[in-house]
Coordinates of C-alpha atoms in Angstrom, one line a residue:
X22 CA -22.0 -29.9 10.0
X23 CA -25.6 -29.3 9.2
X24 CA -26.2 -26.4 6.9
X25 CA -28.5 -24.5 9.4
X26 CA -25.5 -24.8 11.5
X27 CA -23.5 -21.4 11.5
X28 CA -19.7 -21.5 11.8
X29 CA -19.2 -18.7 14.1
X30 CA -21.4 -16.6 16.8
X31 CA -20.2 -13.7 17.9
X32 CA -22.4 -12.5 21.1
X33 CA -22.7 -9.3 23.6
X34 CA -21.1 -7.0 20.3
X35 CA -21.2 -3.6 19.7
X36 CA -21.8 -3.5 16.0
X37 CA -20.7 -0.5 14.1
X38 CA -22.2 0.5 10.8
X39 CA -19.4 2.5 9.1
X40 CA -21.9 4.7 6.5
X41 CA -23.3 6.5 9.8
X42 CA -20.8 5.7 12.4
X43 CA -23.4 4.4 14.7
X44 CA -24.5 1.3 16.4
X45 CA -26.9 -1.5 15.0
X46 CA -29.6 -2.5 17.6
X47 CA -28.7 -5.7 17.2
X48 CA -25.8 -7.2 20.0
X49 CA -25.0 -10.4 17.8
X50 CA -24.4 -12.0 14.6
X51 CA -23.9 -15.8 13.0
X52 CA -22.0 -16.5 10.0
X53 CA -22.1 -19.6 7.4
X54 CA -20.2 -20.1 4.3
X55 CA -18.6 -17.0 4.3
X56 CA -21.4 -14.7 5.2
X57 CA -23.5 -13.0 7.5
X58 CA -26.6 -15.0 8.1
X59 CA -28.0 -14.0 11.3
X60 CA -28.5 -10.9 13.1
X61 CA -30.2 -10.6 16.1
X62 CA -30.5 -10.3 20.4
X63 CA -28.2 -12.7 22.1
X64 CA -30.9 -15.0 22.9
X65 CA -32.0 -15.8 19.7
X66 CA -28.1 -16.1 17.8
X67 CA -26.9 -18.5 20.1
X68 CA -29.6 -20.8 19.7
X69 CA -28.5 -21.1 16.4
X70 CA -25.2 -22.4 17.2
X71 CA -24.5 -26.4 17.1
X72 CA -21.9 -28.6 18.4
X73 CA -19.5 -27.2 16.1
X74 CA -20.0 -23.3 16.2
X75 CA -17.3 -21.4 17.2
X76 CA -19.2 -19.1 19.8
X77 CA -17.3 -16.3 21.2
X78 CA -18.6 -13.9 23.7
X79 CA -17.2 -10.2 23.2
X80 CA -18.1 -8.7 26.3
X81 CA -19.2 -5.5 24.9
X82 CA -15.9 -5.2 21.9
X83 CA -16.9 -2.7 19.0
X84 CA -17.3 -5.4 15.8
X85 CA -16.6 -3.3 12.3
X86 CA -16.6 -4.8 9.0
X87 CA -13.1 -6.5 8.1
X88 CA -10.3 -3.4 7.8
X89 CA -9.2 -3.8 4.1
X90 CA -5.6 -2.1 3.0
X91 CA -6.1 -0.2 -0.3
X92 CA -2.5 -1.0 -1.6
X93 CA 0.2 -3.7 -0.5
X94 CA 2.9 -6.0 -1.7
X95 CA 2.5 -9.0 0.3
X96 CA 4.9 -11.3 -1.3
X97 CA 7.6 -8.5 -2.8
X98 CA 7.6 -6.6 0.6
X99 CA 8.3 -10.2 2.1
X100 CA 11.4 -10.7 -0.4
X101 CA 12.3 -6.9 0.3
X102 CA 12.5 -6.8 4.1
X103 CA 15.3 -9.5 4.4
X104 CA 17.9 -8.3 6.3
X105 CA 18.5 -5.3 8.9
X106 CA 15.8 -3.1 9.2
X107 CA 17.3 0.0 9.0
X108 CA 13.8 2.3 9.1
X109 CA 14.4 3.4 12.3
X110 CA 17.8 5.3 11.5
X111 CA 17.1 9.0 11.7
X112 CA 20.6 9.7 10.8
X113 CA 24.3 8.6 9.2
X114 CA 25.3 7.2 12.8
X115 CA 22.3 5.3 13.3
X116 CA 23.0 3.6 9.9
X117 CA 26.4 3.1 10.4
X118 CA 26.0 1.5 13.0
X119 CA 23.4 -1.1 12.5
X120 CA 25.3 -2.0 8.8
X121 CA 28.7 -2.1 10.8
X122 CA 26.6 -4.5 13.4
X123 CA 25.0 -6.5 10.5
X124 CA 28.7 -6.8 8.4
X125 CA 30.1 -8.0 11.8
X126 CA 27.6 -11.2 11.6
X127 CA 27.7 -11.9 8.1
X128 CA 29.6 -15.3 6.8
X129 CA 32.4 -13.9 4.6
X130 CA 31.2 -13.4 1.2
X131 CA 28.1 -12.8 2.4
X132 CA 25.8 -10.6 1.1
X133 CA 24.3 -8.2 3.3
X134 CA 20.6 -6.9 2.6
X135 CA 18.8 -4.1 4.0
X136 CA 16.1 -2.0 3.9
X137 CA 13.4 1.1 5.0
X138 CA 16.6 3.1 4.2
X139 CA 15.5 7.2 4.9
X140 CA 17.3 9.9 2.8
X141 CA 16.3 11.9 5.2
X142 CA 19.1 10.6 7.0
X143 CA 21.6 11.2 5.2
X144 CA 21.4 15.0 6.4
X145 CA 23.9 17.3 4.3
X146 CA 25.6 14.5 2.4
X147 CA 24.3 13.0 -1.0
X148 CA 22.8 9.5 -0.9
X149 CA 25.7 7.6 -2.1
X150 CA 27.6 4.3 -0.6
X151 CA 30.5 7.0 -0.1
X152 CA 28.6 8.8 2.5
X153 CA 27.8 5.7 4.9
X154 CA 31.6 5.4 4.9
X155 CA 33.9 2.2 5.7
X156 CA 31.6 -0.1 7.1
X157 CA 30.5 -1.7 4.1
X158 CA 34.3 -1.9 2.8
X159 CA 34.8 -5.2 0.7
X160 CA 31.1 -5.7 1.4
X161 CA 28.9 -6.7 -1.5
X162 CA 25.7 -4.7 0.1
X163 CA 22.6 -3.6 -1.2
X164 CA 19.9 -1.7 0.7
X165 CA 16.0 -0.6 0.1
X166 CA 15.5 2.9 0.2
X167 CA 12.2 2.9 2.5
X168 CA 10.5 4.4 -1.1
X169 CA 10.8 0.8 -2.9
X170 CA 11.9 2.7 -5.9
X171 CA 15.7 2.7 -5.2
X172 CA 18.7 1.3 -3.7
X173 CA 21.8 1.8 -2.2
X174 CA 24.7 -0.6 -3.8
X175 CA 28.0 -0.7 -2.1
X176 CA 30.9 -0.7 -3.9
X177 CA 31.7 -4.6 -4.1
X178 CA 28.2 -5.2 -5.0
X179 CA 29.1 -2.7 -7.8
X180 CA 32.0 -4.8 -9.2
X181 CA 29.9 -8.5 -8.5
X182 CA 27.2 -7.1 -10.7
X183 CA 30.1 -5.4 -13.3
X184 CA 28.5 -2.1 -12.8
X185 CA 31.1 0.5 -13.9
X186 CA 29.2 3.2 -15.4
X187 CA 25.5 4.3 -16.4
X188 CA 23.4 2.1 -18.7
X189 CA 20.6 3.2 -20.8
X190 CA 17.0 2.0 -19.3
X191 CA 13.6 1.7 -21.8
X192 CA 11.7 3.4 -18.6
X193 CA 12.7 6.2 -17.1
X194 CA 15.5 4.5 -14.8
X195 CA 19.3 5.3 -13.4
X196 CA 22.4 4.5 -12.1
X197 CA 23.8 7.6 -10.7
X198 CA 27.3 8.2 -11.7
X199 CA 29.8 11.5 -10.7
X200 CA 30.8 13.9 -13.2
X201 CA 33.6 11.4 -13.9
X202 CA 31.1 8.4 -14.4
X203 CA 31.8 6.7 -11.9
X204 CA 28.8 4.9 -10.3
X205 CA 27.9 6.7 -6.9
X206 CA 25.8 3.5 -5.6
X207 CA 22.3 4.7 -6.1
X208 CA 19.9 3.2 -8.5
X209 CA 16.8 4.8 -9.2
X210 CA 13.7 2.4 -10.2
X211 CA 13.7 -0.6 -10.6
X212 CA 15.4 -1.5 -13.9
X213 CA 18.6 -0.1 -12.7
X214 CA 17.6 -1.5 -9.1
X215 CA 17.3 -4.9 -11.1
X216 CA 21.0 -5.1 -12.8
X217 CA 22.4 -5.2 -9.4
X218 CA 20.0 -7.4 -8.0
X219 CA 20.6 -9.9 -10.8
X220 CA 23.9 -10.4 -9.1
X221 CA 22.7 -11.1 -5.2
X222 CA 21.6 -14.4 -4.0
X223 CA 17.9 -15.1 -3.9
X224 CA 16.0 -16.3 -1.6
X225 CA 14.2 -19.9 -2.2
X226 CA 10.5 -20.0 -3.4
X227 CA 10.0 -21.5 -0.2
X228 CA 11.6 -19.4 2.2
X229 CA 9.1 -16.5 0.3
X230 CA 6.4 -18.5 0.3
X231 CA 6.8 -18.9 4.6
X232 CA 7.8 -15.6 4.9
X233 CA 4.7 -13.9 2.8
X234 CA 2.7 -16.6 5.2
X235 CA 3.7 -15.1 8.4
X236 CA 3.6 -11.2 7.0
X237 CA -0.3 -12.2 6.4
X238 CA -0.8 -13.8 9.8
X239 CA 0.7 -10.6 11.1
X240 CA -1.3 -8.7 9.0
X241 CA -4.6 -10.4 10.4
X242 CA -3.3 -9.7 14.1
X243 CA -3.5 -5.8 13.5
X244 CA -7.2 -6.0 12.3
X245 CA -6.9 -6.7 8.2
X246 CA -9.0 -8.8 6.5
X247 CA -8.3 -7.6 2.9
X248 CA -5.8 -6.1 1.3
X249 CA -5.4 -4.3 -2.5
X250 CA -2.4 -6.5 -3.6
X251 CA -0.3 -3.5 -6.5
X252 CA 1.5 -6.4 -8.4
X253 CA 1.9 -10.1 -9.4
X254 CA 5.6 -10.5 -9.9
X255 CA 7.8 -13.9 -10.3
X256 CA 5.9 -16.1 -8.5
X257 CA 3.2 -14.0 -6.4
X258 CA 0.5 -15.4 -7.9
X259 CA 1.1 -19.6 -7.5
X260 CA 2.4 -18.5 -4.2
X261 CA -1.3 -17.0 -3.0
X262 CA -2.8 -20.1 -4.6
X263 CA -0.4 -22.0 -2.6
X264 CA -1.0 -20.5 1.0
X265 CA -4.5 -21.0 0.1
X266 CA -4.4 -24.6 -0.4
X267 CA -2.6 -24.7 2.5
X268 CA -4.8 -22.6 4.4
X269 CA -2.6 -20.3 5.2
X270 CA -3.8 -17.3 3.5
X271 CA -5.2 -15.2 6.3
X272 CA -6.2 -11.9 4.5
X273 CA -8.3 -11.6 1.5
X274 CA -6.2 -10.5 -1.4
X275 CA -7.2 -8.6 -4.7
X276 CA -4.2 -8.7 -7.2
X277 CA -3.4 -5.8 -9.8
X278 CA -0.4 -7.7 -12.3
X279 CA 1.6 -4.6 -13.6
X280 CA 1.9 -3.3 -17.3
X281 CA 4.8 -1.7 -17.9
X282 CA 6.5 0.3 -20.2
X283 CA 6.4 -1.6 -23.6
X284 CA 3.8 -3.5 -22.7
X285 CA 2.2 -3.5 -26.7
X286 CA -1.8 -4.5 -27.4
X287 CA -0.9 -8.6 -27.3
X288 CA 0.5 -8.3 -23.8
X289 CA -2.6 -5.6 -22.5
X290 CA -4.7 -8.5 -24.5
X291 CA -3.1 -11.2 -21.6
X292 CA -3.6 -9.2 -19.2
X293 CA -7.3 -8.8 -19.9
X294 CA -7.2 -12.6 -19.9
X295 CA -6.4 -13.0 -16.5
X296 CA -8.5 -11.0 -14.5
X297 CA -11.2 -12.9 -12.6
X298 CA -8.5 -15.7 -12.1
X299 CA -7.4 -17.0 -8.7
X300 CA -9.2 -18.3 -6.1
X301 CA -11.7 -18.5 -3.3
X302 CA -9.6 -15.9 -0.9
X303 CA -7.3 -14.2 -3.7
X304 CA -8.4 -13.2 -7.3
X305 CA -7.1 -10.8 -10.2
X306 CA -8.7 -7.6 -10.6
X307 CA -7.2 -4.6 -12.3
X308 CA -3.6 -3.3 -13.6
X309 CA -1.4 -1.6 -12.1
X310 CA 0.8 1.0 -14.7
X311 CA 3.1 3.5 -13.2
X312 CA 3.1 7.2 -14.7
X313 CA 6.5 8.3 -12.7
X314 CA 8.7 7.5 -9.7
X315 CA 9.2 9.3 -6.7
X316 CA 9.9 13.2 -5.4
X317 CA 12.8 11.8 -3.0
X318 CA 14.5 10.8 -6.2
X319 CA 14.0 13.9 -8.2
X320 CA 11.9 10.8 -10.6
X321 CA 8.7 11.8 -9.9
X322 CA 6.6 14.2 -13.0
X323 CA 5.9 17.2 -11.8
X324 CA 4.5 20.3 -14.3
X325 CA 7.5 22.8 -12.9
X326 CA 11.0 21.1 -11.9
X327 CA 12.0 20.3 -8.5
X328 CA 14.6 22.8 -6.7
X329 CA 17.3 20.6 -8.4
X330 CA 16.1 20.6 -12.0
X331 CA 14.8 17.0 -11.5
X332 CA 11.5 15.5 -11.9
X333 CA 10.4 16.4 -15.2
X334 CA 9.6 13.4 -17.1
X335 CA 6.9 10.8 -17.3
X336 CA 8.0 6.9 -16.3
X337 CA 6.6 5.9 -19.7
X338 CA 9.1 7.3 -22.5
X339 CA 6.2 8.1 -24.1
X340 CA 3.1 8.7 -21.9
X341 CA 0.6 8.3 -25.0
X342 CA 1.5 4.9 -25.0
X343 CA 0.5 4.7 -21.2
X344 CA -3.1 6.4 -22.6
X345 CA -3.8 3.7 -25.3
X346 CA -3.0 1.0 -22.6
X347 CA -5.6 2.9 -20.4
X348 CA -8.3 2.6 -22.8
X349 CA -7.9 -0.6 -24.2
X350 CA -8.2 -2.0 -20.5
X351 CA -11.1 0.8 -20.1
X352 CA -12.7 -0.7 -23.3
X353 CA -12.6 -4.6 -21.8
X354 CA -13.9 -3.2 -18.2
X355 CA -10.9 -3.4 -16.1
X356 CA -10.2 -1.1 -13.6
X357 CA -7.0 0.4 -13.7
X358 CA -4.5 1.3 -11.0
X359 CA -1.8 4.3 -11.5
X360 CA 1.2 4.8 -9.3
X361 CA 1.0 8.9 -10.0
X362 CA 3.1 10.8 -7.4
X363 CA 4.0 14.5 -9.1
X364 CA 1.3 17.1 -10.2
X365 CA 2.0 16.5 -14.0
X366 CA 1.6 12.6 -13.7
X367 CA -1.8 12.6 -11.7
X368 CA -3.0 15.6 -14.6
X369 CA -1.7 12.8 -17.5
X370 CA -4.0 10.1 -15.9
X371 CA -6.8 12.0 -15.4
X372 CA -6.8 13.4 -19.2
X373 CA -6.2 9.6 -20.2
X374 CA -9.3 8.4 -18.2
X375 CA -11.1 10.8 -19.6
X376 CA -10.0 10.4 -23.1
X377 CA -10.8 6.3 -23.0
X378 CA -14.1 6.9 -21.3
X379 CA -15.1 9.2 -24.3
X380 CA -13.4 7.0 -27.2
X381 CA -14.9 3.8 -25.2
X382 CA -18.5 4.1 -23.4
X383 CA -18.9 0.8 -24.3
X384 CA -16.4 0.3 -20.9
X385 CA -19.0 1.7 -18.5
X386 CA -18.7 2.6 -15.1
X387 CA -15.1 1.3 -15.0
X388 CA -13.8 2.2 -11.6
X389 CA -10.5 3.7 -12.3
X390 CA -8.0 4.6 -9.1
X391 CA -5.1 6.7 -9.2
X392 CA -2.6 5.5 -6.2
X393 CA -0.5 8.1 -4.0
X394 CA -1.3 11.6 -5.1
X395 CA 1.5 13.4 -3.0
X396 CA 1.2 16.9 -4.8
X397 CA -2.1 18.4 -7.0
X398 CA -3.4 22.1 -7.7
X399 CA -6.9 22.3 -6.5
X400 CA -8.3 22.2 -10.5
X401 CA -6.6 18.4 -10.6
X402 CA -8.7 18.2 -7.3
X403 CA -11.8 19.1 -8.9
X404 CA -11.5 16.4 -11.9
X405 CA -11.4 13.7 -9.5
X406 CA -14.9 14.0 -9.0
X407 CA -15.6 15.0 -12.0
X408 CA -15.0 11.7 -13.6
X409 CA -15.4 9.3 -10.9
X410 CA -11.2 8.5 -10.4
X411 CA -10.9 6.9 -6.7
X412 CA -7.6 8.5 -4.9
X413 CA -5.9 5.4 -2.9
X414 CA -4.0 7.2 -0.6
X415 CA -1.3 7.1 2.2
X416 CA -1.4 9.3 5.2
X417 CA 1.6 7.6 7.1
X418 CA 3.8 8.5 4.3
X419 CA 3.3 12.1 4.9
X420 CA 3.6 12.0 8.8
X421 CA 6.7 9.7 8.9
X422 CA 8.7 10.6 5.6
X423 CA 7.9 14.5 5.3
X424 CA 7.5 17.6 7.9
X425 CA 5.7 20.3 8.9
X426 CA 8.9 23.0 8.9
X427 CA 9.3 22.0 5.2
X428 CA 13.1 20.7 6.2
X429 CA 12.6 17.2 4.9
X430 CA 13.9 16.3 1.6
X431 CA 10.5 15.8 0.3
X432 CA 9.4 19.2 1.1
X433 CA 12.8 21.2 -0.1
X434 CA 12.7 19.1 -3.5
X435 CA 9.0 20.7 -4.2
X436 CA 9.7 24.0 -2.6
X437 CA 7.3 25.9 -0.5
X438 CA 4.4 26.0 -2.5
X439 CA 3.8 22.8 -3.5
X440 CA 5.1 20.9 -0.4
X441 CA 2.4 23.0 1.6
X442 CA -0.5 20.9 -1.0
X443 CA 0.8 17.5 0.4
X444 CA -1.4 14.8 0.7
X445 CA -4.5 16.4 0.0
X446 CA -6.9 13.8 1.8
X447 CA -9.5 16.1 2.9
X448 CA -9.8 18.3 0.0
X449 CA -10.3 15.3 -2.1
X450 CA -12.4 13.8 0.4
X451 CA -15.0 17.2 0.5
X452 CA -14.9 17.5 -3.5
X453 CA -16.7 14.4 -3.4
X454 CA -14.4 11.9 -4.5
X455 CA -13.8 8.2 -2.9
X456 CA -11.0 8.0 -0.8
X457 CA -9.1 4.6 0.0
X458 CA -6.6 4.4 2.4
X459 CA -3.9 2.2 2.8
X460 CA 0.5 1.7 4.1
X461 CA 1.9 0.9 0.8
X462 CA 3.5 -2.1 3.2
X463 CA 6.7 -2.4 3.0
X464 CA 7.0 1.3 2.4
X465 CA 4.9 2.3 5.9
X466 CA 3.9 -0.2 8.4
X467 CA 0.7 -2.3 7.9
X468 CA -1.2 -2.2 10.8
X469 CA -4.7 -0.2 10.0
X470 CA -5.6 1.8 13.3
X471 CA -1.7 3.5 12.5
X472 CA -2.7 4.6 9.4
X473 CA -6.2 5.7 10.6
X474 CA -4.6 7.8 13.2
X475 CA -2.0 9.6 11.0
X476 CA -5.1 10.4 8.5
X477 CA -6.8 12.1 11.6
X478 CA -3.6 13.9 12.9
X479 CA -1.2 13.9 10.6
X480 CA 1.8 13.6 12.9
X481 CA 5.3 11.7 12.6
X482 CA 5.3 8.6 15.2
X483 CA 6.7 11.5 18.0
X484 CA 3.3 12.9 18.4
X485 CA 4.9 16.1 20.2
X486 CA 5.9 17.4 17.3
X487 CA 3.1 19.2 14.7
X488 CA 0.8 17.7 12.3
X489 CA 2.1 18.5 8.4
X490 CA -1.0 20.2 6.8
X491 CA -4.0 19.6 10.1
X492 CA -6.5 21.0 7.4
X493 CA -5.9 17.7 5.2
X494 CA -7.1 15.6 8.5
X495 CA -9.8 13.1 8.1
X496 CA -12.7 13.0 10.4
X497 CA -12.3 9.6 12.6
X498 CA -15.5 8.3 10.5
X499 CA -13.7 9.3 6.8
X500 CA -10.8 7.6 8.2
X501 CA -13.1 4.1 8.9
X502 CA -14.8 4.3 5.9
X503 CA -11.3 4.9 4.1
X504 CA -10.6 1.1 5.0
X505 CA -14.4 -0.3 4.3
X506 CA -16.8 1.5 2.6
X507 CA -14.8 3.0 -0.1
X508 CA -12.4 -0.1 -0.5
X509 CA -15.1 -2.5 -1.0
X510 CA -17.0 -0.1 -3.8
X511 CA -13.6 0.7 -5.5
X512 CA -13.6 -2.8 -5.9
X513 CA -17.6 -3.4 -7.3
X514 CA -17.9 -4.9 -4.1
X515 CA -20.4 -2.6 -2.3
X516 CA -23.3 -5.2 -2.0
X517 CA -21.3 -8.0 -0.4
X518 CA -18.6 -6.2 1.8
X519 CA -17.5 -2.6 3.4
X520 CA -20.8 -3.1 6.2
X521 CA -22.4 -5.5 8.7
X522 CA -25.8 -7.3 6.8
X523 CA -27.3 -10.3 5.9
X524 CA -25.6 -11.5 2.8
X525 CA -22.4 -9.9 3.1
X526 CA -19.2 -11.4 4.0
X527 CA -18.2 -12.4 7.1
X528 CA -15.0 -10.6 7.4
X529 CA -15.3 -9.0 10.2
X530 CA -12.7 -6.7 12.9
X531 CA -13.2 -6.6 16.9
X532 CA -11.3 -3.5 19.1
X533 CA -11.3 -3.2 22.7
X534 CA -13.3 0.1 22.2
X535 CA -15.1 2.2 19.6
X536 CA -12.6 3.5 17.2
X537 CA -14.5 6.7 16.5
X538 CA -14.3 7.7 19.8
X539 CA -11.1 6.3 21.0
X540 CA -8.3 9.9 20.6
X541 CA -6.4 10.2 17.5
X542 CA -3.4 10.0 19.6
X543 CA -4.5 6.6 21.0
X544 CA -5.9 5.3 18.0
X545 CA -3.2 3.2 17.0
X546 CA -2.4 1.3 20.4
X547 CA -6.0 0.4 20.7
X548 CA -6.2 -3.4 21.0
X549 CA -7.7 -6.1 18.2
X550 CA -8.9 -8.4 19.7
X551 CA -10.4 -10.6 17.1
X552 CA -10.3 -10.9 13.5
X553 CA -12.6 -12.6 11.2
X554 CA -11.9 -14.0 7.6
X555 CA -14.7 -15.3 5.9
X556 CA -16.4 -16.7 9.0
X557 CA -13.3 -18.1 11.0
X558 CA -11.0 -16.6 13.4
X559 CA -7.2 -15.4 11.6
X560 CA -6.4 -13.8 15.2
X561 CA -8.2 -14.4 18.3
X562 CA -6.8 -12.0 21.4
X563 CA -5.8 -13.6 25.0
X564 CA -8.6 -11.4 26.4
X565 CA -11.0 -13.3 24.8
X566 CA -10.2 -16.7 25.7

């Protein structure tokens, strides 16, 4: 095709600018290798299409730039979700039985996977394979907590793996055991998680590969075009190259690998190696480091122990070895990513920010992120913006995992105080500091406009029931920006992406109707109806045939 030629015209748009939440003037747009290249009346971007334009009339469709998720696990959350989806079991029934349903269909000897596993579920009793009772009898079982940072073994699972008792971890890791040390089934993190898991069967590089393919095709279908990709494990990496060469990558990816504990100067030295590396639709940028667990497992690090004495230590043994690993990365310009859930983690990665950028100027304008944030005083607030840190958040985990009463286990772990600073979107938001949003896929669904709505009303998926801190709600414009303005600077990538222009990609989102103006409460049913990856249709709508 000739070069003048664009790839794709999209005419009779609505094209949103997502710094001011209006409306270009202009009702069309042509796109060439990758980019924007035309802007302009109807008349004059369709006569620039030739023979082999893809031209696609939108009849008036709102176009914003591509939606990009701030934080994913494309290929691990494809491995993870094999099995029975057990995420929509609000109690020890439900779960029952669905594993009773899933054991009944199993070929003997069978394993039987599961996942998206609530402790809220579990109601009164302790999260243990005792409390879902008989059904798993003889079973070799092992189920994802919906957190991804524990599991639930049965007790033939157990004995396969020659579990027996606890085991001493080099990160802050367990196998719950009763008073008698016996193992109770859970395993908290993912060195424990990973002695059990050594044991299962795996699935095939192949069978990954396909299902990480059709996760990203379903991705594109809800309105990504990007997506923050929080680690490189086994092989994630060969597998993106893979789907690219096969053109089946349909949402541009962004890979942090993960350093953790024990990761000495030669390793951080590899790491610093690899960034830039990938390929035309996937590339390495960033590390991902983890400063603690979760609140639901009493393995977050918070400053004051939870209500059951848990929760008091960093996931690095020792967390000044996490702050040298922070600035040698901050000295070599790579951003840095932090899983930091509890009060006293988020503090610890804000001091060691702080500490490399003053030992290491010579690292510039490094844009560091901290991910989750789930509970901070208002001075940790404050030093957000103070030294430029980007929160990468997740507002669905709050309305689906926690409550507004305070009786979910999240809330009664923290107590009333700090469950009542949950999720603090807004206040970061107003202090001035960048905030990305994103699912934390498998942990929370994927698709975008669901997580847009729950940062505007902050309500569980029954929408009757009330919003769990309404003053943290985003505006419907922060909330848009939250999935392109702010991920495409977090990223360095604030002159090619995050807006409609000349020059910048061509990754582009269409909806049936203006999501600014479209009600919180029907936000997320609001159709896509075409998505755009670097010029070229991933998901085309029937109502735009």
């Amino acid at each position: 095709m000739p070069s003048d030629q664009p790839d794709l015209v999209l005419l009779s748009a609505r094209l949103l600018d997502p710094a001011t939440g209006a409306f270009l003037p202009q009702t069309a747009l042509a796109a060439a290798h990758g980019a924007i290249v035309g802007l302009g009346d109807d008349r004059e971007i369709r006569a620039l299409a030739g023979p082999a334009t893809t031209v696609v009339d939108l009849r008036g469709a709102v176009v914003t730039p591509g939606l990009v998720d701030g934080h994913l696990h494309p290929v691990s959350g494809a491995e993870r979700t094999r099995g029975v989806d057990l995420s929509g079991c609000t109690d020890l029934d439900g779960a029952r039985a669905a594993l009773a349903a899933a054991a009944r269909a199993l070929a003997p000897g069978a394993w039987l996977r599961g996942w998206g596993l609530d402790p809220n579920s579990f109601g009164d009793q302790p999260v243990a394979a005792a409390s879902v009772g008989p059904v798993l009898e003889g079973v070799p079982a092992l189920l994802d907590l919906f957190d991804g940072h524990s599991q639930l073994a049965s007790v033939r699972a157990l004995e396969l793996a020659g579990v027996d008792g606890p085991r001493r971890f080099e990160q802050a890791a367990e196998i719950v055991c009763d008073a008698a040390g016996r193992p109770t089934g859970l395993l908290l993190e993912d060195a424990a998680c990973e002695v059990v898991e050594a044991a299962a069967p795996k699935a095939t590089r192949d069978e990954v590969r396909d299902a990480t393919a059709e996760v990203l095709r379903r991705m594109a279908a809800s309105g990504l075009t990007g997506g923050h990709v929080m680690d490189a494990g086994g092989d994630s990496l060969a597998i993106y190259g893979e789907l690219e060469e096969r053109g089946e990558l349909a949402v541009r990816l962004r890979v942090a690998p993960i350093a953790q504990p024990g990761t000495d100067e030669r390793a951080v030295g590899r790491l610093i190696r690899q960034q830039g590396t990938g390929g035309t639709l996937w590339q390495v940028a960033g590390v991902k480091l983890f400063m603690d667990g979760t609140i639901d497992n009493g393995t977050a690090w918070l400053e004051q122990p939870d209500c059951h004495g848990q929760s008091t230590h960093a996931f690095w043994p020792e967390p000044e070895a996490y702050s040298r690993v922070v600035a040698q990365l901050h000295a070599a310009g790579v951003p840095t990513n932090t899983h930091a859930i509890g009060d006293a983690a988020v503090r610890h990665v804000l001091d060691s920010v702080a500490g490399a950028r003053a030992a290491h100027p010579e690292g510039g304008a490094v844009r560091h992120r901290v991910e989750h944030i789930e509970t901070v005083p208002d001075d940790t607030v404050a030093r957000f913006a103070e030294l430029g840190v980007t929160a990468s958040m997740q507002p669905t985990h709050c309305c689906e995992y926690t409550r507004a009463d305070h009786t979910d286990n999240w809330s009664r772990r923290l107590g009333e105080e700090r469950a009542s600073r949950a999720f603090r979107c807004r206040d970061l938001w107003d202090a001035g500091v960048r905030v990305v949003l994103g699912s934390d896929w498998p942990i929370a669904p994927f698709p975008p406009l669901g997580v847009m709505a729950g940062a505007r009303h902050r309500r569980p998926g029954d929408l009757s029931l009330p919003p769990h801190g309404p003053e943290q709600a985003l505006t419907p414009l922060q909330a848009l920006q939250g999935y392109t303005l702010n991920p495409a600077w977090v990223a360095g990538d604030e002159d090619r992406a995050g807006r409609i222009a000349l020059g910048h990609r061509a990754d582009l989102t269409v909806f049936a109707d203006n999501p600014l103006t479209v009600p919180d409460a029907e936000l997320a049913a609001l159709p896509v109806l075409l998505t755009v990856l670097a010029g070229h249709p991933t998901h085309r709508d029937a109502r735009l045939a």
